[in-house]
mmCIF file of C-alpha atoms in Angstrom:
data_model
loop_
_atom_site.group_PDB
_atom_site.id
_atom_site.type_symbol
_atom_site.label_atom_id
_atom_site.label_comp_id
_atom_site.label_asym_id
_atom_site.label_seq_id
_atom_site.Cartn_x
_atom_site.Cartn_y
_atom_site.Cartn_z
ATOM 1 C CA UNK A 639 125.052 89.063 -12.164
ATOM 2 C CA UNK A 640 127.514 86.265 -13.713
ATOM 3 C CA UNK A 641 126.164 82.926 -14.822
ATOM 4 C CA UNK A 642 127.903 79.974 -13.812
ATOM 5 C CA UNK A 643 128.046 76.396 -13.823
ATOM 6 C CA UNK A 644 128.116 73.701 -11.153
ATOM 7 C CA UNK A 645 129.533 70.270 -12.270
ATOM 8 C CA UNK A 646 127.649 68.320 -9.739
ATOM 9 C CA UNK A 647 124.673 68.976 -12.274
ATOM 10 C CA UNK A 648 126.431 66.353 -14.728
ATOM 11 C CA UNK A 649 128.234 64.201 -12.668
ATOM 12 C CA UNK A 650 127.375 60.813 -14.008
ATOM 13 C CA UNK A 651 126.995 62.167 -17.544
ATOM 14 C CA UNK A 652 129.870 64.361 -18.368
ATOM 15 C CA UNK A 653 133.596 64.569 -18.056
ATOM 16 C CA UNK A 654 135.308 68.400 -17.527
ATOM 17 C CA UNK A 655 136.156 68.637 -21.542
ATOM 18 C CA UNK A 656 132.826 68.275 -22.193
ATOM 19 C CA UNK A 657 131.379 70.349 -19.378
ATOM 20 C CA UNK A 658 133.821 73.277 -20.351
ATOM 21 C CA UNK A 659 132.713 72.704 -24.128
ATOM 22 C CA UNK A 660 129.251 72.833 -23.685
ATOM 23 C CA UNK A 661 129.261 75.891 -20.858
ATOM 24 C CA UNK A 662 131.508 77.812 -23.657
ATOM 25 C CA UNK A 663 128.286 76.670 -26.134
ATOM 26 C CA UNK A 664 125.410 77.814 -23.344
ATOM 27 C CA UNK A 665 127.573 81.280 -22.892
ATOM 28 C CA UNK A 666 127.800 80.586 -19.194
ATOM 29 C CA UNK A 667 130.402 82.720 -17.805
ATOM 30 C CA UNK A 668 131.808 80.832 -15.023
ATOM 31 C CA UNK A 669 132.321 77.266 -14.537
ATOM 32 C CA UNK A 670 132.884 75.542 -11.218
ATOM 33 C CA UNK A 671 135.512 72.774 -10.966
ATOM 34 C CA UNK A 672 134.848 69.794 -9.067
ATOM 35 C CA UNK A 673 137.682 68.122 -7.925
ATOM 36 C CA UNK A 674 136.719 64.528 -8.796
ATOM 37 C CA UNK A 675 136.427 65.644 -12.637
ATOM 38 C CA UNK A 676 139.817 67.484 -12.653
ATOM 39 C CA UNK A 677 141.741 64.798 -11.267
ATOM 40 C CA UNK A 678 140.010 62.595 -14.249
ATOM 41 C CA UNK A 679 140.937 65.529 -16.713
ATOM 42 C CA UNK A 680 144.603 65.603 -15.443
ATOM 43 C CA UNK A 681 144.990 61.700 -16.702
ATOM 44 C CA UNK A 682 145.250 62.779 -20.336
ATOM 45 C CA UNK A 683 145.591 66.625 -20.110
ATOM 46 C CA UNK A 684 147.898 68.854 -18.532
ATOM 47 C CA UNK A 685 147.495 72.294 -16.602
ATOM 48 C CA UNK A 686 148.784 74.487 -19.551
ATOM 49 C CA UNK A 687 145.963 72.701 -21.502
ATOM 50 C CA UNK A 688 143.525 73.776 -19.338
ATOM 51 C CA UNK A 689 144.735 77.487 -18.918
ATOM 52 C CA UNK A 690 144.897 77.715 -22.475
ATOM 53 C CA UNK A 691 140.583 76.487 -22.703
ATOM 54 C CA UNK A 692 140.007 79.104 -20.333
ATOM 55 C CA UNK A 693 142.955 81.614 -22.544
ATOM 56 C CA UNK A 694 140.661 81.291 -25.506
ATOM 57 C CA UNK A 695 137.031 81.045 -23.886
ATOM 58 C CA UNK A 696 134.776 84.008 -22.473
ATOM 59 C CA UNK A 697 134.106 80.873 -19.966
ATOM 60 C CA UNK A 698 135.929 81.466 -16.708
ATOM 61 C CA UNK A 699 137.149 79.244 -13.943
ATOM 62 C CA UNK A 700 135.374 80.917 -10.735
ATOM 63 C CA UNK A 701 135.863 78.117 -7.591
ATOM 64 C CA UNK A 702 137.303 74.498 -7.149
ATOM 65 C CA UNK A 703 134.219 72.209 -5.607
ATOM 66 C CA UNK A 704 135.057 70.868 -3.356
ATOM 67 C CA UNK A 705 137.156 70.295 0.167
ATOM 68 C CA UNK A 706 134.921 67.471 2.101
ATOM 69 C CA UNK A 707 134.102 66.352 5.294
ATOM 70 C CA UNK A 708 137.614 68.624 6.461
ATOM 71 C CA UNK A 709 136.654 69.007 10.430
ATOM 72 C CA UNK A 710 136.372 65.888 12.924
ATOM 73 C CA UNK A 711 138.857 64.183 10.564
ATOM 74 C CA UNK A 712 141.446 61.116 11.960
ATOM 75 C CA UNK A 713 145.170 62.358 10.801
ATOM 76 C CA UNK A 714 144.931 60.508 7.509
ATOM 77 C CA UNK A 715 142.249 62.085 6.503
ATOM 78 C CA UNK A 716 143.172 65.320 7.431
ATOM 79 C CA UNK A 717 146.419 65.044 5.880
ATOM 80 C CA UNK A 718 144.649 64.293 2.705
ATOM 81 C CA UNK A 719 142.265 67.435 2.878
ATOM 82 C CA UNK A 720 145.717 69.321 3.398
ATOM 83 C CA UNK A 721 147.268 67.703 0.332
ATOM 84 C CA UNK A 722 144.158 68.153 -1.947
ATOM 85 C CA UNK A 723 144.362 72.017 -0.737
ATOM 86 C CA UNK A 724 147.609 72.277 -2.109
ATOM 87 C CA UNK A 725 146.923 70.377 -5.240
ATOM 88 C CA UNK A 726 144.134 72.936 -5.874
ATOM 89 C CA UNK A 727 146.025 75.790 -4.979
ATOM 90 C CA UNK A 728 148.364 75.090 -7.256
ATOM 91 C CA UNK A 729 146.356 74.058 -10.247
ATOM 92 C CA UNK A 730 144.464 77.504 -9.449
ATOM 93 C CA UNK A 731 147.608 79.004 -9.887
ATOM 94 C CA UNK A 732 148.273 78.060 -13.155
ATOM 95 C CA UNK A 733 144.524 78.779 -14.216
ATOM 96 C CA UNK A 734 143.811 81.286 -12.095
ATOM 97 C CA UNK A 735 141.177 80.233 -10.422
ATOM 98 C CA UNK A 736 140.740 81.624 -6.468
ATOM 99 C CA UNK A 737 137.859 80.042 -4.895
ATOM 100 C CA UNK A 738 137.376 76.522 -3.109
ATOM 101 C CA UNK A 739 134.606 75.040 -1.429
ATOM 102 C CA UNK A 740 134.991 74.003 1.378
ATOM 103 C CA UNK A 741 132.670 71.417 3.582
ATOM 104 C CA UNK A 742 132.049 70.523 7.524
ATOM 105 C CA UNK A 743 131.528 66.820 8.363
ATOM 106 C CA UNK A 744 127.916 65.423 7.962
ATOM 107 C CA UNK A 745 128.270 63.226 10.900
ATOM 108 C CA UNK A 746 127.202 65.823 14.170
ATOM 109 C CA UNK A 747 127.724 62.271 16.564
ATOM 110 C CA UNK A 748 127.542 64.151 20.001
ATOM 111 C CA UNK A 749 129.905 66.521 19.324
ATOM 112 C CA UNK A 750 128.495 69.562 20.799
ATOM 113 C CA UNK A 751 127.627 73.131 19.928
ATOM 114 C CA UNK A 752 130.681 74.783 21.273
ATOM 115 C CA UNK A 753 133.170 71.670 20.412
ATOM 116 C CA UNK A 754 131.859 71.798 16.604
ATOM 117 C CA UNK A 755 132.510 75.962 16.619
ATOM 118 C CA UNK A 756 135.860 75.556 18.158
ATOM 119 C CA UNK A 757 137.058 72.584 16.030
ATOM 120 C CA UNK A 758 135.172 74.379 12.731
ATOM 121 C CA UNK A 759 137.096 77.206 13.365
ATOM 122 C CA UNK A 760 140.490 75.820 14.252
ATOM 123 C CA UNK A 761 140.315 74.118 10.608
ATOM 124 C CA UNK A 762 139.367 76.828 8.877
ATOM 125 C CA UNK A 763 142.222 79.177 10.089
ATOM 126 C CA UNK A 764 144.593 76.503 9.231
ATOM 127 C CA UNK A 765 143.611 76.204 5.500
ATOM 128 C CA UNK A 766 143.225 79.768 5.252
ATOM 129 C CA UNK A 767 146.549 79.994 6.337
ATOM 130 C CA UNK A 768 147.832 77.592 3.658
ATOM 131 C CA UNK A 769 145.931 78.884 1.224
ATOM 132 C CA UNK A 770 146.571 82.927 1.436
ATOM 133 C CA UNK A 771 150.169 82.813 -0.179
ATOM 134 C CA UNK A 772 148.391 81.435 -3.007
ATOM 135 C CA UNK A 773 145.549 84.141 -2.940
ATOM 136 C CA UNK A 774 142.997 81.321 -2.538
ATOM 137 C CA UNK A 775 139.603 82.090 -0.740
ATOM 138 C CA UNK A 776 137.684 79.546 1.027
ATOM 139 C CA UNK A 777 134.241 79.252 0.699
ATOM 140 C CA UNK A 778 132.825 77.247 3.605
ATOM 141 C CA UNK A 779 129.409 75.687 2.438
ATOM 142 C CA UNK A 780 126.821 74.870 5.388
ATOM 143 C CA UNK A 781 124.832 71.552 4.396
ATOM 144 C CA UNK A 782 120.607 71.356 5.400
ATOM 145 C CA UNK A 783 121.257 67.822 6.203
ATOM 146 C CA UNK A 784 119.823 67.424 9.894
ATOM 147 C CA UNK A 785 122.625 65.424 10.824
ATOM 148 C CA UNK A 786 125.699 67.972 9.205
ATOM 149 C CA UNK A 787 127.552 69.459 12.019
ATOM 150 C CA UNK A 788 126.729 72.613 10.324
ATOM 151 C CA UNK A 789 123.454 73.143 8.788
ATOM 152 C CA UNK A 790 122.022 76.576 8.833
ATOM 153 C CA UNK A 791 123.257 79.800 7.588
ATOM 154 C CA UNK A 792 123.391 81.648 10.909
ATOM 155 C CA UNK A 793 125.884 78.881 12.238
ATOM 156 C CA UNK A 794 127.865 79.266 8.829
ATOM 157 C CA UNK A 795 128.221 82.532 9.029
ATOM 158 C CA UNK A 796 128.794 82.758 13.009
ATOM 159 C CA UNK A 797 131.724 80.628 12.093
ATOM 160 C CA UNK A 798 133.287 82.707 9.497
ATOM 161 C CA UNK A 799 132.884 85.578 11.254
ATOM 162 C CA UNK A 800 134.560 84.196 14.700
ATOM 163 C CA UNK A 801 137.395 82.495 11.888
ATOM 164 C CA UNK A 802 138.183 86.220 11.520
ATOM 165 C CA UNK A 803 140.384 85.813 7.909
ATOM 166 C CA UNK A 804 139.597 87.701 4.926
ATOM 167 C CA UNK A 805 140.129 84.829 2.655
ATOM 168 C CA UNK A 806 137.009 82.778 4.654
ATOM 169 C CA UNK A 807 133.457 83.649 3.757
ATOM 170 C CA UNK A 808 130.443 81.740 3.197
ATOM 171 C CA UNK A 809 128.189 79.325 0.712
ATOM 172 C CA UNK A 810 124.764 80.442 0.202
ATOM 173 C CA UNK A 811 123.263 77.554 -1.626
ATOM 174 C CA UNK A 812 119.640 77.540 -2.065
ATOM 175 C CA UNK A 813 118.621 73.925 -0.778
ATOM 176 C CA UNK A 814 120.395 74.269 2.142
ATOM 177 C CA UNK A 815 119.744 77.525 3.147
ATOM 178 C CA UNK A 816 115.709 76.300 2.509
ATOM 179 C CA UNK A 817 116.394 72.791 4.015
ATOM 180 C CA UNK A 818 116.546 73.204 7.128
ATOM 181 C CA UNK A 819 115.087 76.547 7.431
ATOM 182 C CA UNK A 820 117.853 78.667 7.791
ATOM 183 C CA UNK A 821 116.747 82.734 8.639
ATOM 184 C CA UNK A 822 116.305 85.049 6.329
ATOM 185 C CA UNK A 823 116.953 87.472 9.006
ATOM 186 C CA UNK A 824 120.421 86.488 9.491
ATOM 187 C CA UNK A 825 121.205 87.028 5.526
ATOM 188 C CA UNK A 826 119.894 90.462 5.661
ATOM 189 C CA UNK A 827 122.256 90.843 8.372
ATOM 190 C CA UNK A 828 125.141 89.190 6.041
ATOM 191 C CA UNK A 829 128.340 91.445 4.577
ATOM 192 C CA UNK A 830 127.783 90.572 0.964
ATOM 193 C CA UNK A 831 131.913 90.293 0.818
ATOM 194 C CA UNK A 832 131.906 87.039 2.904
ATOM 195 C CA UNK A 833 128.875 85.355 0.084
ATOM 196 C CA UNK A 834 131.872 84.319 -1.684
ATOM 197 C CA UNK A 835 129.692 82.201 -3.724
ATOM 198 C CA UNK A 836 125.631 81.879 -4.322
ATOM 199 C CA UNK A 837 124.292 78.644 -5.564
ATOM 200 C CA UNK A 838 120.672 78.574 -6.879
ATOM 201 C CA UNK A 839 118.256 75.570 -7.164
ATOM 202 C CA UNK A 840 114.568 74.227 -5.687
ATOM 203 C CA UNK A 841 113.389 71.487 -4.354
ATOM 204 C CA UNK A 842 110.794 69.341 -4.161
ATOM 205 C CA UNK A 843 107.948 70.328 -1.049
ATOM 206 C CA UNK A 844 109.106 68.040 1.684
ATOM 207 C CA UNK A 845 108.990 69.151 5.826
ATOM 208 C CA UNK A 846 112.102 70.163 7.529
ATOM 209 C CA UNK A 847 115.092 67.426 7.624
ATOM 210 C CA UNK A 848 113.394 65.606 5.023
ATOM 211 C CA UNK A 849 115.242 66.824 1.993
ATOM 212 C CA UNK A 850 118.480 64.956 0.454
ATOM 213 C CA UNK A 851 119.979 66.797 -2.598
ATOM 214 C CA UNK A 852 118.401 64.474 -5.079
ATOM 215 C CA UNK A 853 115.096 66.471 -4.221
ATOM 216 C CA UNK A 854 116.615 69.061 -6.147
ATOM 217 C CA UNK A 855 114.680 70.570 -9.542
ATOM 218 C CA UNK A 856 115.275 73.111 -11.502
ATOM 219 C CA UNK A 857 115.105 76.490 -10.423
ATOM 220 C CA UNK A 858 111.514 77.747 -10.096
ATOM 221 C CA UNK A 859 110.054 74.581 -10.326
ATOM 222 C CA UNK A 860 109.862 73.444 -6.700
ATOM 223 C CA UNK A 861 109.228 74.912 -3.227
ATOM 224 C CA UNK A 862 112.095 77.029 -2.491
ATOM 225 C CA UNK A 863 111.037 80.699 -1.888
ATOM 226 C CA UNK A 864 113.420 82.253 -4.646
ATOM 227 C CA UNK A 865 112.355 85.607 -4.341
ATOM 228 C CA UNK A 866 112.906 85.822 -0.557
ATOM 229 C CA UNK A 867 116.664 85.003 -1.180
ATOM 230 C CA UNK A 868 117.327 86.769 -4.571
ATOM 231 C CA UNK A 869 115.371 90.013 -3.063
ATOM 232 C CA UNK A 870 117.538 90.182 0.256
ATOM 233 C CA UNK A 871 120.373 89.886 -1.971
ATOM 234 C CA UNK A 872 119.414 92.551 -3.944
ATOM 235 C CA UNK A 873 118.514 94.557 -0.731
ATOM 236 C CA UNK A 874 122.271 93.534 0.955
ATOM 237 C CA UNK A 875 124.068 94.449 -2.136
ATOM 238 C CA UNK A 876 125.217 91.218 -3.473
ATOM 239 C CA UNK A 877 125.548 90.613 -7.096
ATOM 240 C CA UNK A 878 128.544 88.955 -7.677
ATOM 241 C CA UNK A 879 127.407 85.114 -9.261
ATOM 242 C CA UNK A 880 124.998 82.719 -8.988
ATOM 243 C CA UNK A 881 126.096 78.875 -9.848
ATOM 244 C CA UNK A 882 123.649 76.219 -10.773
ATOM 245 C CA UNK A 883 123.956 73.472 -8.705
ATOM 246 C CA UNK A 884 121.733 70.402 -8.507
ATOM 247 C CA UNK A 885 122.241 66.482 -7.792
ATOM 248 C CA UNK A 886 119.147 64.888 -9.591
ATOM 249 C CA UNK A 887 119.417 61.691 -10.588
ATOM 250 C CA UNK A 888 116.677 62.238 -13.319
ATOM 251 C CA UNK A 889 119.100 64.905 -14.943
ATOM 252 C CA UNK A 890 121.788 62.864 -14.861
ATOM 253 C CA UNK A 891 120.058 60.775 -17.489
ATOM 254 C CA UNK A 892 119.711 63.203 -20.198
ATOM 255 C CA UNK A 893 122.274 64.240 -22.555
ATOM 256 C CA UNK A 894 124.774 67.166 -20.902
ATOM 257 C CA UNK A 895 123.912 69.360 -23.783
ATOM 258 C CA UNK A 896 120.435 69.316 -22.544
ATOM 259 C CA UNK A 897 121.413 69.378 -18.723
ATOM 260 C CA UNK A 898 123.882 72.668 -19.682
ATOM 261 C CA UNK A 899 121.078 74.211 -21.833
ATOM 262 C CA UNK A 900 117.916 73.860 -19.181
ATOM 263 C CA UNK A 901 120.494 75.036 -16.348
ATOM 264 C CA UNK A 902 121.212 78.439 -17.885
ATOM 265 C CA UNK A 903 117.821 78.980 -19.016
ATOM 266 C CA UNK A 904 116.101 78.157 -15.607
ATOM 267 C CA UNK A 905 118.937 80.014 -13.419
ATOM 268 C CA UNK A 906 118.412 83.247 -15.441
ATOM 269 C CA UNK A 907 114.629 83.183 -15.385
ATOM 270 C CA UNK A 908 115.242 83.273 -11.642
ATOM 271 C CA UNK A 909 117.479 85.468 -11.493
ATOM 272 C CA UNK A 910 116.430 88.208 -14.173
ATOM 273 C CA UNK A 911 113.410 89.090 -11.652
ATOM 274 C CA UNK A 912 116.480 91.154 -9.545
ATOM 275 C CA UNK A 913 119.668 90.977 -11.383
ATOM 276 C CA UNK A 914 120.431 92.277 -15.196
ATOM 277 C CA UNK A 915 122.264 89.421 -16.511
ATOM 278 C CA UNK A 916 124.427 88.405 -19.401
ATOM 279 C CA UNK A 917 121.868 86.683 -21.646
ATOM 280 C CA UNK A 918 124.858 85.048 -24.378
ATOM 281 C CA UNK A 919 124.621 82.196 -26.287
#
């Protein structure tokens, strides 16, 4: 299983130059691109300067993170989810780089079951279709939040399946999936072609609905039943990637060397219980 690297796990303490520099250093293999960070990036650098990092790297571009908030949106905003689909499209182009996150709206107001399916859906066939000349996958990311319009796995997944293109599949992240106690039943039930991308993390031991992302610890270090996940993988057939992702303040604070460093060593702990993995430094 490849190693990779979620920015959010810097954010406040890193720009992409460094990020890339320091997951080249760690020997991560992938790196995931968050939007915010490229746009910064693009201010001084150019496209061709990031194709040639990744030319000359083992480190490998693997998804753009990520699409927000892109159903329930006024036509502004939509419009602007559109034009930030293209952007990364394009960029991906030049980098090659295939994958983008993509993210339901956290406010469920009193939208219903069926009306949040139907809209969900709508969207995603939309981008898809924008995206497939490109050769762009969409990676649609369920949020544990009690209040996301889509917060469990078996939703997620019901969603992608009803979306019907071959260029939608699913997040499985970790917090989420733990958050708001999504079924392990339904991921043994899971094609492990529509995981388009597996994001590992803990948390700290809070009840159901209680748990924000800044919960969020280190792999192995929290309440998240790991094995449960990483087994049914295993037992599914999925062994694509696995992406650190975490939003902890606390982490924030330290130096990104030391953020980069603890990330790969915790993820493959984790991981090397089920998966042979690509121990480089």
């Amino acid at each position: 299983m490849k190693i990779a690297f979620n920015e959010a796990t810097t954010l406040h303490n890193s720009i992409l130059k460094e990020d890339l520099e320091l997951c080249e250093k760690h020997g991560y293999d992938y790196i995931e691109v968050r939007l915010d960070k490229l746009k910064e990036y693009l201010t001084e650098h150019t496209t061709d300067d990031l194709k040639a990092f990744f030319d000359n790297s083992h480190l490998k571009p693997y998804a753009f993170n990520a699409l927000e908030f892109i159903t329930f949106r006024d036509e502004a905003g939509y419009q602007q989810i559109k034009d930030d689909l293209q952007f990364l499209c394009e960029v991906g182009d030049v980098v090659n780089c295939k994958k983008i996150v993509v993210v339901p709206t956290f406010d469920i107001g009193d939208y219903t079951r069926s009306q949040i399916k139907e809209e969900t859906v709508s969207v995603l066939r939309e981008l898809a279709d924008l995206a497939e000349p490109y050769g762009v996958k969409l990676a649609f990311e369920f949020v544990g939040y009690p209040t996301c319009s889509v917060h469990s796995f078996g939703d997620a997944y019901e969603i992608v399946t009803e979306t019907n293109r071959e260029n939608v599949g699913v997040v499985l992240d970790c917090f989420h999936f733990h958050a708001m106690k999504s079924s392990i039943e339904d991921l043994k039930k899971a094609d492990p072609d529509k995981v388009f991308i597996f994001h590992i993390d803990d948390c700290e031991d809070l009840p159901p609905g209680a748990l924000r992302d800044h919960h969020r610890v280190w792999p192995g270090e929290g309440a998240i039943d790991l094995d449960a996940i990483l087994s049914t993988l295993k037992e599914i057939g999925y062994s694509e990637m696995v992406s650190i992702e975490l939003f902890r303040p606390e982490y924030w604070e330290w130096e990104a060397d030391r953020t980069i460093r603890v990330g790969k060593e915790t993820t493959e702990k984790a991981v090397s219980k089920y998966f042979a993995v690509d121990q480089r430094v």
